[in-house]
Amino acid sequence: MTSISDFTTLAQISALADTLPTLDGDALNAAENRQSILTKPFGALGDLEEIALFMAGWKSSPMPEINHAQALVFAGNHGICAQGVNPFPQEVTAQMVANFQAGGAAINQLCKVGGAKLDVIALDLDTPTKDFSISPAMSESEVLNAMKTGAAAVDRHADILILGEMGIGNSTTSAALACSAFGGTGTDWVGPGTGSDAQGRALKAEIVENAVALHKGATGLGLLQAFGGREQAAICGAVIAARQNRIPVLLDGYICTAAVAPLFSDNSAWLDHCLVAHLSREPGHSKILESINKNPILNLNMALGEGSGAALALGIVKAALACHNGMSTFEQAGVANTVSAAS
């Protein structure tokens, strides 16, 4: 299997897109056949059935299981903070990483409840990216190094991967990535983040619009170089490694889905193996989901980040598979299947 660890250009990564595993149609059909004979009306479990079928297709198993769930939280700092886009200092990023490592954050509790192993990876917190309102945020080699770090962090034996992030200033980075990838104005994409007021949001919108104009030639994975943070690039690398190993991915909220906008912009098929865990209350998130044609599993008015929504949605995915794998068929339960009888 080709690994991005040996690549030296973003173009080499782009070329991988058409060579990656795709959904297993035979396993999907077998799972659909099973759904049709379980002791319920077909479709009665709604999205739970669709989740089970999605997992079957990507795990190449008519009855997939989650025995090992991995959660990855990547952390990075951002040069755009020099423009006053965040009410908190960048030192908070490292402080929150320490909190994750000590087990004191929301993501720790949700991973415990969901049964996911959490790994936290800090990426050069003492060296923020460059201020993308003035110059590209990263060089190509910096993007590649962060992507390789993300890919290397993926456990190839995981049955599902939860992705999250931490980084003061990364809601502005996310707005710039989304605005450049999907169009619109800065106002369309900025939100309160960690607590910006109306004046702060207006500042962010202006900075985003000016930066998108400055880097108007950036496309595809080049968006990471123009605007991205190391944590966003690492998320993209993890998504790619998961795809290479047929590991379904649960993307968290606004920051996490904006992070993969460069992948989608490069080739929409990059995200075929990804589910979106929840709808963030950040106003730009619904626009991203419309742009990438994905529906969230949950809508709980959350906007924390950390992978918290994805860790919570893991329980829904497990519930979907429990029903799919554990329910009796009509024949096993001795229940008349009037649908099959009628056909």
PDB file of N, CA and C in Angstrom, residues 215-296:
ATOM      1  N   HIS A 215      -5.143  35.084  -1.418  1.00  0.00           N
ATOM      2  CA  HIS A 215      -4.725  33.733  -1.824  1.00  0.00           C
ATOM      3  C   HIS A 215      -5.691  33.137  -2.848  1.00  0.00           C
ATOM      4  N   LYS A 216      -6.222  33.971  -3.736  1.00  0.00           N
ATOM      5  CA  LYS A 216      -7.289  33.527  -4.636  1.00  0.00           C
ATOM      6  C   LYS A 216      -6.850  32.417  -5.588  1.00  0.00           C
ATOM      7  N   GLY A 217      -5.574  32.219  -5.767  1.00  0.00           N
ATOM      8  CA  GLY A 217      -5.109  31.147  -6.638  1.00  0.00           C
ATOM      9  C   GLY A 217      -5.044  29.791  -5.960  1.00  0.00           C
ATOM     10  N   ALA A 218      -5.275  29.732  -4.655  1.00  0.00           N
ATOM     11  CA  ALA A 218      -5.165  28.459  -3.921  1.00  0.00           C
ATOM     12  C   ALA A 218      -6.349  27.557  -4.228  1.00  0.00           C
ATOM     13  N   THR A 219      -6.081  26.296  -4.493  1.00  0.00           N
ATOM     14  CA  THR A 219      -7.134  25.310  -4.750  1.00  0.00           C
ATOM     15  C   THR A 219      -6.749  23.981  -4.119  1.00  0.00           C
ATOM     16  N   GLY A 220      -7.746  23.111  -3.947  1.00  0.00           N
ATOM     17  CA  GLY A 220      -7.493  21.761  -3.471  1.00  0.00           C
ATOM     18  C   GLY A 220      -6.685  21.735  -2.191  1.00  0.00           C
ATOM     19  N   LEU A 221      -5.704  20.861  -2.139  1.00  0.00           N
ATOM     20  CA  LEU A 221      -4.877  20.745  -0.945  1.00  0.00           C
ATOM     21  C   LEU A 221      -4.026  21.986  -0.718  1.00  0.00           C
ATOM     22  N   GLY A 222      -3.894  22.814  -1.746  1.00  0.00           N
ATOM     23  CA  GLY A 222      -3.199  24.078  -1.582  1.00  0.00           C
ATOM     24  C   GLY A 222      -3.891  25.018  -0.618  1.00  0.00           C
ATOM     25  N   LEU A 223      -5.172  24.776  -0.343  1.00  0.00           N
ATOM     26  CA  LEU A 223      -5.888  25.580   0.652  1.00  0.00           C
ATOM     27  C   LEU A 223      -5.273  25.401   2.037  1.00  0.00           C
ATOM     28  N   LEU A 224      -4.764  24.220   2.311  1.00  0.00           N
ATOM     29  CA  LEU A 224      -4.096  23.999   3.598  1.00  0.00           C
ATOM     30  C   LEU A 224      -2.849  24.852   3.704  1.00  0.00           C
ATOM     31  N   GLN A 225      -2.138  24.973   2.607  1.00  0.00           N
ATOM     32  CA  GLN A 225      -0.929  25.784   2.614  1.00  0.00           C
ATOM     33  C   GLN A 225      -1.270  27.261   2.781  1.00  0.00           C
ATOM     34  N   ALA A 226      -2.360  27.704   2.144  1.00  0.00           N
ATOM     35  CA  ALA A 226      -2.732  29.114   2.198  1.00  0.00           C
ATOM     36  C   ALA A 226      -3.269  29.523   3.560  1.00  0.00           C
ATOM     37  N   PHE A 227      -4.159  28.681   4.134  1.00  0.00           N
ATOM     38  CA  PHE A 227      -4.909  29.099   5.325  1.00  0.00           C
ATOM     39  C   PHE A 227      -4.767  28.165   6.529  1.00  0.00           C
ATOM     40  N   GLY A 228      -4.381  26.934   6.299  1.00  0.00           N
ATOM     41  CA  GLY A 228      -4.598  25.894   7.297  1.00  0.00           C
ATOM     42  C   GLY A 228      -3.720  25.978   8.525  1.00  0.00           C
ATOM     43  N   GLY A 229      -4.170  25.272   9.549  1.00  0.00           N
ATOM     44  CA  GLY A 229      -3.367  25.028  10.726  1.00  0.00           C
ATOM     45  C   GLY A 229      -2.799  23.629  10.655  1.00  0.00           C
ATOM     46  N   ARG A 230      -1.808  23.367  11.473  1.00  0.00           N
ATOM     47  CA  ARG A 230      -1.229  22.028  11.459  1.00  0.00           C
ATOM     48  C   ARG A 230      -2.253  20.976  11.870  1.00  0.00           C
ATOM     49  N   GLU A 231      -3.159  21.335  12.789  1.00  0.00           N
ATOM     50  CA  GLU A 231      -4.162  20.343  13.184  1.00  0.00           C
ATOM     51  C   GLU A 231      -5.126  20.019  12.059  1.00  0.00           C
ATOM     52  N   GLN A 232      -5.457  21.027  11.222  1.00  0.00           N
ATOM     53  CA  GLN A 232      -6.322  20.752  10.077  1.00  0.00           C
ATOM     54  C   GLN A 232      -5.618  19.841   9.069  1.00  0.00           C
ATOM     55  N   ALA A 233      -4.357  20.105   8.818  1.00  0.00           N
ATOM     56  CA  ALA A 233      -3.601  19.252   7.902  1.00  0.00           C
ATOM     57  C   ALA A 233      -3.475  17.840   8.460  1.00  0.00           C
ATOM     58  N   ALA A 234      -3.274  17.719   9.763  1.00  0.00           N
ATOM     59  CA  ALA A 234      -3.184  16.389  10.381  1.00  0.00           C
ATOM     60  C   ALA A 234      -4.501  15.632  10.252  1.00  0.00           C
ATOM     61  N   ILE A 235      -5.616  16.343  10.415  1.00  0.00           N
ATOM     62  CA  ILE A 235      -6.923  15.706  10.230  1.00  0.00           C
ATOM     63  C   ILE A 235      -7.045  15.152   8.816  1.00  0.00           C
ATOM     64  N   CYS A 236      -6.610  15.940   7.824  1.00  0.00           N
ATOM     65  CA  CYS A 236      -6.658  15.454   6.442  1.00  0.00           C
ATOM     66  C   CYS A 236      -5.792  14.209   6.263  1.00  0.00           C
ATOM     67  N   GLY A 237      -4.605  14.207   6.855  1.00  0.00           N
ATOM     68  CA  GLY A 237      -3.759  13.025   6.766  1.00  0.00           C
ATOM     69  C   GLY A 237      -4.390  11.809   7.409  1.00  0.00           C
ATOM     70  N   ALA A 238      -5.059  12.007   8.536  1.00  0.00           N
ATOM     71  CA  ALA A 238      -5.727  10.894   9.212  1.00  0.00           C
ATOM     72  C   ALA A 238      -6.888  10.357   8.376  1.00  0.00           C
ATOM     73  N   VAL A 239      -7.632  11.251   7.730  1.00  0.00           N
ATOM     74  CA  VAL A 239      -8.729  10.824   6.859  1.00  0.00           C
ATOM     75  C   VAL A 239      -8.203   9.952   5.722  1.00  0.00           C
ATOM     76  N   ILE A 240      -7.073  10.339   5.156  1.00  0.00           N
ATOM     77  CA  ILE A 240      -6.497   9.571   4.063  1.00  0.00           C
ATOM     78  C   ILE A 240      -6.035   8.200   4.541  1.00  0.00           C
ATOM     79  N   ALA A 241      -5.329   8.161   5.673  1.00  0.00           N
ATOM     80  CA  ALA A 241      -4.856   6.878   6.203  1.00  0.00           C
ATOM     81  C   ALA A 241      -6.030   5.969   6.541  1.00  0.00           C
ATOM     82  N   ALA A 242      -7.094   6.541   7.102  1.00  0.00           N
ATOM     83  CA  ALA A 242      -8.281   5.739   7.413  1.00  0.00           C
ATOM     84  C   ALA A 242      -8.866   5.146   6.129  1.00  0.00           C
ATOM     85  N   ARG A 243      -8.939   5.955   5.084  1.00  0.00           N
ATOM     86  CA  ARG A 243      -9.480   5.455   3.817  1.00  0.00           C
ATOM     87  C   ARG A 243      -8.637   4.310   3.271  1.00  0.00           C
ATOM     88  N   GLN A 244      -7.327   4.450   3.346  1.00  0.00           N
ATOM     89  CA  GLN A 244      -6.451   3.394   2.838  1.00  0.00           C
ATOM     90  C   GLN A 244      -6.668   2.079   3.566  1.00  0.00           C
ATOM     91  N   ASN A 245      -7.136   2.151   4.805  1.00  0.00           N
ATOM     92  CA  ASN A 245      -7.326   0.953   5.631  1.00  0.00           C
ATOM     93  C   ASN A 245      -8.798   0.605   5.839  1.00  0.00           C
ATOM     94  N   ARG A 246      -9.678   1.207   5.037  1.00  0.00           N
ATOM     95  CA  ARG A 246     -11.123   0.946   5.086  1.00  0.00           C
ATOM     96  C   ARG A 246     -11.694   1.194   6.480  1.00  0.00           C
ATOM     97  N   ILE A 247     -11.234   2.246   7.132  1.00  0.00           N
ATOM     98  CA  ILE A 247     -11.731   2.607   8.455  1.00  0.00           C
ATOM     99  C   ILE A 247     -12.735   3.748   8.304  1.00  0.00           C
ATOM    100  N   PRO A 248     -13.999   3.541   8.646  1.00  0.00           N
ATOM    101  CA  PRO A 248     -14.964   4.648   8.601  1.00  0.00           C
ATOM    102  C   PRO A 248     -14.571   5.737   9.600  1.00  0.00           C
ATOM    103  N   VAL A 249     -14.892   6.975   9.248  1.00  0.00           N
ATOM    104  CA  VAL A 249     -14.490   8.138  10.045  1.00  0.00           C
ATOM    105  C   VAL A 249     -15.716   8.888  10.528  1.00  0.00           C
ATOM    106  N   LEU A 250     -15.677   9.294  11.795  1.00  0.00           N
ATOM    107  CA  LEU A 250     -16.666  10.209  12.357  1.00  0.00           C
ATOM    108  C   LEU A 250     -16.017  11.579  12.495  1.00  0.00           C
ATOM    109  N   LEU A 251     -16.441  12.508  11.633  1.00  0.00           N
ATOM    110  CA  LEU A 251     -15.952  13.880  11.721  1.00  0.00           C
ATOM    111  C   LEU A 251     -16.737  14.627  12.779  1.00  0.00           C
ATOM    112  N   ASP A 252     -16.054  15.485  13.533  1.00  0.00           N
ATOM    113  CA  ASP A 252     -16.720  16.286  14.554  1.00  0.00           C
ATOM    114  C   ASP A 252     -17.428  17.466  13.886  1.00  0.00           C
ATOM    115  N   GLY A 253     -17.468  18.613  14.531  1.00  0.00           N
ATOM    116  CA  GLY A 253     -18.286  19.725  14.087  1.00  0.00           C
ATOM    117  C   GLY A 253     -17.638  20.654  13.081  1.00  0.00           C
ATOM    118  N   TYR A 254     -17.826  21.953  13.279  1.00  0.00           N
ATOM    119  CA  TYR A 254     -17.460  22.965  12.287  1.00  0.00           C
ATOM    120  C   TYR A 254     -15.976  22.942  11.950  1.00  0.00           C
ATOM    121  N   ILE A 255     -15.122  22.960  12.962  1.00  0.00           N
ATOM    122  CA  ILE A 255     -13.681  23.021  12.704  1.00  0.00           C
ATOM    123  C   ILE A 255     -13.221  21.784  11.946  1.00  0.00           C
ATOM    124  N   CYS A 256     -13.709  20.642  12.359  1.00  0.00           N
ATOM    125  CA  CYS A 256     -13.260  19.375  11.788  1.00  0.00           C
ATOM    126  C   CYS A 256     -13.733  19.208  10.344  1.00  0.00           C
ATOM    127  N   THR A 257     -14.965  19.596  10.063  1.00  0.00           N
ATOM    128  CA  THR A 257     -15.445  19.460   8.686  1.00  0.00           C
ATOM    129  C   THR A 257     -14.837  20.534   7.781  1.00  0.00           C
ATOM    130  N   ALA A 258     -14.586  21.724   8.332  1.00  0.00           N
ATOM    131  CA  ALA A 258     -13.864  22.727   7.546  1.00  0.00           C
ATOM    132  C   ALA A 258     -12.449  22.252   7.241  1.00  0.00           C
ATOM    133  N   ALA A 259     -11.862  21.504   8.165  1.00  0.00           N
ATOM    134  CA  ALA A 259     -10.501  21.000   7.961  1.00  0.00           C
ATOM    135  C   ALA A 259     -10.407  20.115   6.727  1.00  0.00           C
ATOM    136  N   VAL A 260     -11.461  19.358   6.432  1.00  0.00           N
ATOM    137  CA  VAL A 260     -11.412  18.449   5.286  1.00  0.00           C
ATOM    138  C   VAL A 260     -11.973  19.082   4.018  1.00  0.00           C
ATOM    139  N   ALA A 261     -12.353  20.367   4.085  1.00  0.00           N
ATOM    140  CA  ALA A 261     -12.809  21.066   2.878  1.00  0.00           C
ATOM    141  C   ALA A 261     -11.761  21.022   1.764  1.00  0.00           C
ATOM    142  N   PRO A 262     -10.460  21.157   2.071  1.00  0.00           N
ATOM    143  CA  PRO A 262      -9.469  21.033   0.994  1.00  0.00           C
ATOM    144  C   PRO A 262      -9.492  19.661   0.322  1.00  0.00           C
ATOM    145  N   LEU A 263      -9.715  18.606   1.084  1.00  0.00           N
ATOM    146  CA  LEU A 263      -9.827  17.281   0.482  1.00  0.00           C
ATOM    147  C   LEU A 263     -11.020  17.219  -0.460  1.00  0.00           C
ATOM    148  N   PHE A 264     -12.172  17.691   0.013  1.00  0.00           N
ATOM    149  CA  PHE A 264     -13.379  17.670  -0.819  1.00  0.00           C
ATOM    150  C   PHE A 264     -13.175  18.519  -2.067  1.00  0.00           C
ATOM    151  N   SER A 265     -12.546  19.675  -1.897  1.00  0.00           N
ATOM    152  CA  SER A 265     -12.290  20.555  -3.027  1.00  0.00           C
ATOM    153  C   SER A 265     -11.351  19.900  -4.037  1.00  0.00           C
ATOM    154  N   ASP A 266     -10.429  19.100  -3.546  1.00  0.00           N
ATOM    155  CA  ASP A 266      -9.496  18.390  -4.410  1.00  0.00           C
ATOM    156  C   ASP A 266     -10.188  17.266  -5.162  1.00  0.00           C
ATOM    157  N   ASN A 267     -11.008  16.486  -4.435  1.00  0.00           N
ATOM    158  CA  ASN A 267     -11.740  15.371  -5.036  1.00  0.00           C
ATOM    159  C   ASN A 267     -12.827  14.965  -4.046  1.00  0.00           C
ATOM    160  N   SER A 268     -14.090  15.106  -4.430  1.00  0.00           N
ATOM    161  CA  SER A 268     -15.190  14.863  -3.488  1.00  0.00           C
ATOM    162  C   SER A 268     -15.194  13.442  -2.958  1.00  0.00           C
ATOM    163  N   ALA A 269     -14.602  12.497  -3.702  1.00  0.00           N
ATOM    164  CA  ALA A 269     -14.589  11.102  -3.267  1.00  0.00           C
ATOM    165  C   ALA A 269     -13.733  10.875  -2.036  1.00  0.00           C
ATOM    166  N   TRP A 270     -12.839  11.846  -1.704  1.00  0.00           N
ATOM    167  CA  TRP A 270     -12.005  11.689  -0.512  1.00  0.00           C
ATOM    168  C   TRP A 270     -12.840  11.446   0.740  1.00  0.00           C
ATOM    169  N   LEU A 271     -14.045  11.984   0.811  1.00  0.00           N
ATOM    170  CA  LEU A 271     -14.837  11.924   2.049  1.00  0.00           C
ATOM    171  C   LEU A 271     -15.926  10.853   2.016  1.00  0.00           C
ATOM    172  N   ASP A 272     -15.886   9.950   1.051  1.00  0.00           N
ATOM    173  CA  ASP A 272     -16.950   8.947   0.941  1.00  0.00           C
ATOM    174  C   ASP A 272     -17.055   8.060   2.171  1.00  0.00           C
ATOM    175  N   HIS A 273     -15.963   7.845   2.869  1.00  0.00           N
ATOM    176  CA  HIS A 273     -15.961   6.954   4.025  1.00  0.00           C
ATOM    177  C   HIS A 273     -16.200   7.703   5.333  1.00  0.00           C
ATOM    178  N   CYS A 274     -16.610   8.975   5.247  1.00  0.00           N
ATOM    179  CA  CYS A 274     -16.782   9.810   6.431  1.00  0.00           C
ATOM    180  C   CYS A 274     -18.253  10.060   6.741  1.00  0.00           C
ATOM    181  N   LEU A 275     -18.597   9.993   8.018  1.00  0.00           N
ATOM    182  CA  LEU A 275     -19.879  10.439   8.535  1.00  0.00           C
ATOM    183  C   LEU A 275     -19.652  11.728   9.320  1.00  0.00           C
ATOM    184  N   VAL A 276     -20.626  12.613   9.295  1.00  0.00           N
ATOM    185  CA  VAL A 276     -20.557  13.822  10.110  1.00  0.00           C
ATOM    186  C   VAL A 276     -21.342  13.574  11.389  1.00  0.00           C
ATOM    187  N   ALA A 277     -20.681  13.726  12.513  1.00  0.00           N
ATOM    188  CA  ALA A 277     -21.247  13.301  13.791  1.00  0.00           C
ATOM    189  C   ALA A 277     -22.401  14.171  14.267  1.00  0.00           C
ATOM    190  N   HIS A 278     -22.243  15.500  14.136  1.00  0.00           N
ATOM    191  CA  HIS A 278     -23.277  16.375  14.683  1.00  0.00           C
ATOM    192  C   HIS A 278     -23.277  17.713  13.969  1.00  0.00           C
ATOM    193  N   LEU A 279     -24.355  18.434  14.129  1.00  0.00           N
ATOM    194  CA  LEU A 279     -24.463  19.787  13.587  1.00  0.00           C
ATOM    195  C   LEU A 279     -24.051  20.772  14.660  1.00  0.00           C
ATOM    196  N   SER A 280     -22.966  21.477  14.415  1.00  0.00           N
ATOM    197  CA  SER A 280     -22.507  22.503  15.357  1.00  0.00           C
ATOM    198  C   SER A 280     -23.429  23.714  15.305  1.00  0.00           C
ATOM    199  N   ARG A 281     -23.482  24.460  16.407  1.00  0.00           N
ATOM    200  CA  ARG A 281     -24.254  25.694  16.364  1.00  0.00           C
ATOM    201  C   ARG A 281     -23.474  26.846  15.733  1.00  0.00           C
ATOM    202  N   GLU A 282     -22.208  26.609  15.384  1.00  0.00           N
ATOM    203  CA  GLU A 282     -21.498  27.594  14.571  1.00  0.00           C
ATOM    204  C   GLU A 282     -22.257  27.772  13.257  1.00  0.00           C
ATOM    205  N   PRO A 283     -22.603  28.994  12.883  1.00  0.00           N
ATOM    206  CA  PRO A 283     -23.506  29.199  11.752  1.00  0.00           C
ATOM    207  C   PRO A 283     -22.990  28.684  10.418  1.00  0.00           C
ATOM    208  N   GLY A 284     -21.677  28.595  10.251  1.00  0.00           N
ATOM    209  CA  GLY A 284     -21.151  28.117   8.981  1.00  0.00           C
ATOM    210  C   GLY A 284     -21.241  26.615   8.786  1.00  0.00           C
ATOM    211  N   HIS A 285     -21.527  25.873   9.865  1.00  0.00           N
ATOM    212  CA  HIS A 285     -21.444  24.417   9.733  1.00  0.00           C
ATOM    213  C   HIS A 285     -22.511  23.854   8.807  1.00  0.00           C
ATOM    214  N   SER A 286     -23.734  24.340   8.936  1.00  0.00           N
ATOM    215  CA  SER A 286     -24.799  23.828   8.066  1.00  0.00           C
ATOM    216  C   SER A 286     -24.472  24.103   6.604  1.00  0.00           C
ATOM    217  N   LYS A 287     -23.794  25.210   6.335  1.00  0.00           N
ATOM    218  CA  LYS A 287     -23.410  25.533   4.954  1.00  0.00           C
ATOM    219  C   LYS A 287     -22.350  24.560   4.442  1.00  0.00           C
ATOM    220  N   ILE A 288     -21.429  24.183   5.315  1.00  0.00           N
ATOM    221  CA  ILE A 288     -20.437  23.191   4.905  1.00  0.00           C
ATOM    222  C   ILE A 288     -21.119  21.863   4.586  1.00  0.00           C
ATOM    223  N   LEU A 289     -22.032  21.436   5.449  1.00  0.00           N
ATOM    224  CA  LEU A 289     -22.689  20.144   5.226  1.00  0.00           C
ATOM    225  C   LEU A 289     -23.495  20.151   3.939  1.00  0.00           C
ATOM    226  N   GLU A 290     -24.119  21.258   3.635  1.00  0.00           N
ATOM    227  CA  GLU A 290     -24.834  21.375   2.357  1.00  0.00           C
ATOM    228  C   GLU A 290     -23.850  21.286   1.199  1.00  0.00           C
ATOM    229  N   SER A 291     -22.703  21.887   1.352  1.00  0.00           N
ATOM    230  CA  SER A 291     -21.702  21.897   0.283  1.00  0.00           C
ATOM    231  C   SER A 291     -21.112  20.517   0.037  1.00  0.00           C
ATOM    232  N   ILE A 292     -20.914  19.734   1.103  1.00  0.00           N
ATOM    233  CA  ILE A 292     -20.317  18.401   0.933  1.00  0.00           C
ATOM    234  C   ILE A 292     -21.375  17.304   0.889  1.00  0.00           C
ATOM    235  N   ASN A 293     -22.651  17.699   0.933  1.00  0.00           N
ATOM    236  CA  ASN A 293     -23.776  16.770   0.782  1.00  0.00           C
ATOM    237  C   ASN A 293     -23.772  15.660   1.832  1.00  0.00           C
ATOM    238  N   LYS A 294     -23.648  16.080   3.095  1.00  0.00           N
ATOM    239  CA  LYS A 294     -23.709  15.126   4.192  1.00  0.00           C
ATOM    240  C   LYS A 294     -24.665  15.630   5.263  1.00  0.00           C
ATOM    241  N   ASN A 295     -25.342  14.685   5.915  1.00  0.00           N
ATOM    242  CA  ASN A 295     -26.262  15.004   7.002  1.00  0.00           C
ATOM    243  C   ASN A 295     -25.644  14.622   8.340  1.00  0.00           C
ATOM    244  N   PRO A 296     -25.844  15.425   9.366  1.00  0.00           N
ATOM    245  CA  PRO A 296     -25.288  15.094  10.681  1.00  0.00           C
ATOM    246  C   PRO A 296     -26.094  13.993  11.366  1.00  0.00           C
TER     247      PRO A 296
END
